[in-house]
């Protein structure tokens, strides 16, 4: 499993577990998730902006980074949902 996949899986699991414990309207939950991503960005940027030594080479640029995050969100919304194996018709027996 790639690092991207592992992070996506962990975030998805945390999102649904949080909603199970404290239900809320879907859009409110997504807005809370977006605020959390913004908070994470600010925390990570503060560690990279004035402190050399990380070695990853990233230099925070809030405006440019926001455009990249918006583009990633738009791309995710435009992609067809992945196949749900549970919804597929049975094709035989194993």
CSV table of C-alpha atoms in Angstrom, one decimal:
chain,number,residue,atom,x,y,z
A,1,UNK,CA,0.0,0.0,0.0
A,2,UNK,CA,1.4,3.4,-1.0
A,3,UNK,CA,1.8,6.2,1.5
A,4,UNK,CA,-1.0,8.1,-0.2
A,5,UNK,CA,-3.3,5.1,0.1
A,6,UNK,CA,-2.4,4.6,3.8
A,7,UNK,CA,-3.1,8.3,4.6
A,8,UNK,CA,-6.4,8.2,2.6
A,9,UNK,CA,-7.5,5.1,4.4
A,10,UNK,CA,-6.6,6.5,7.9
A,11,UNK,CA,-8.4,9.8,7.2
A,12,UNK,CA,-11.5,8.0,5.8
A,13,UNK,CA,-11.6,5.7,8.8
A,14,UNK,CA,-11.2,8.6,11.3
A,15,UNK,CA,-13.9,10.6,9.5
A,16,UNK,CA,-16.5,7.8,9.6
A,17,UNK,CA,-15.7,6.8,13.2
A,18,UNK,CA,-16.1,10.4,14.3
A,19,UNK,CA,-19.5,10.5,12.6
A,20,UNK,CA,-20.6,7.3,14.2
A,21,UNK,CA,-19.8,8.7,17.7
A,22,UNK,CA,-21.3,12.1,17.1
A,23,UNK,CA,-23.6,12.2,14.1
A,24,UNK,CA,-23.9,15.5,12.2
A,25,UNK,CA,-25.1,16.6,8.7
A,26,UNK,CA,-22.7,15.5,5.9
A,27,UNK,CA,-21.9,19.0,4.7
A,28,UNK,CA,-21.1,20.2,8.3
A,29,UNK,CA,-18.8,17.1,8.7
A,30,UNK,CA,-17.0,17.9,5.4
A,31,UNK,CA,-16.6,21.6,6.4
A,32,UNK,CA,-15.1,20.4,9.7
A,33,UNK,CA,-12.7,18.1,7.8
A,34,UNK,CA,-11.7,21.0,5.5
A,35,UNK,CA,-11.0,23.2,8.5
A,36,UNK,CA,-8.9,20.4,10.0
A,37,UNK,CA,-6.9,20.1,6.7
A,38,UNK,CA,-6.4,23.9,6.9
A,39,UNK,CA,-5.1,23.6,10.5
A,40,UNK,CA,-2.8,20.7,9.5
A,41,UNK,CA,-1.4,22.9,6.6
A,42,UNK,CA,-0.8,25.8,9.0
A,43,UNK,CA,1.0,23.5,11.5
A,44,UNK,CA,3.2,21.8,8.8
A,45,UNK,CA,3.9,25.2,7.1
A,46,UNK,CA,5.0,26.7,10.4
A,47,UNK,CA,7.6,23.9,10.8
A,48,UNK,CA,8.9,24.4,7.3
A,49,UNK,CA,8.8,28.2,6.8
A,50,UNK,CA,11.5,29.5,9.2
A,51,UNK,CA,13.1,26.3,10.3
A,52,UNK,CA,15.6,24.7,7.9
A,53,UNK,CA,16.6,21.1,8.5
A,54,UNK,CA,13.6,19.1,7.4
A,55,UNK,CA,15.3,18.2,4.2
A,56,UNK,CA,12.1,17.6,2.2
A,57,UNK,CA,12.6,20.8,0.2
A,58,UNK,CA,9.1,22.2,0.6
A,59,UNK,CA,8.7,25.9,1.0
A,60,UNK,CA,5.2,27.0,2.0
A,61,UNK,CA,3.5,29.3,-0.4
A,62,UNK,CA,0.0,29.7,1.0
A,63,UNK,CA,-1.7,31.1,-2.1
A,64,UNK,CA,-0.1,28.5,-4.5
A,65,UNK,CA,-0.6,25.7,-2.0
A,66,UNK,CA,-4.3,26.6,-1.6
A,67,UNK,CA,-4.7,26.4,-5.4
A,68,UNK,CA,-3.1,23.0,-5.4
A,69,UNK,CA,-5.4,21.8,-2.6
A,70,UNK,CA,-8.5,23.2,-4.4
A,71,UNK,CA,-7.4,21.4,-7.6
A,72,UNK,CA,-7.0,18.2,-5.7
A,73,UNK,CA,-10.5,18.5,-4.3
A,74,UNK,CA,-12.0,19.4,-7.7
A,75,UNK,CA,-10.2,16.3,-9.2
A,76,UNK,CA,-11.5,14.0,-6.5
A,77,UNK,CA,-15.1,15.3,-7.0
A,78,UNK,CA,-14.9,14.8,-10.8
A,79,UNK,CA,-13.6,11.2,-10.6
A,80,UNK,CA,-16.1,8.4,-10.7
A,81,UNK,CA,-16.6,6.6,-7.4
A,82,UNK,CA,-14.5,3.4,-7.0
A,83,UNK,CA,-16.4,0.1,-7.6
A,84,UNK,CA,-18.1,-1.2,-4.5
A,85,UNK,CA,-17.5,-4.9,-4.6
A,86,UNK,CA,-20.5,-5.5,-2.3
A,87,UNK,CA,-22.8,-4.0,-5.0
A,88,UNK,CA,-21.5,-6.1,-7.9
A,89,UNK,CA,-23.6,-9.0,-9.1
A,90,UNK,CA,-22.4,-12.5,-8.1
A,91,UNK,CA,-20.5,-14.0,-11.1
A,92,UNK,CA,-20.1,-17.5,-9.9
A,93,UNK,CA,-18.9,-19.6,-6.9
A,94,UNK,CA,-15.5,-19.9,-5.4
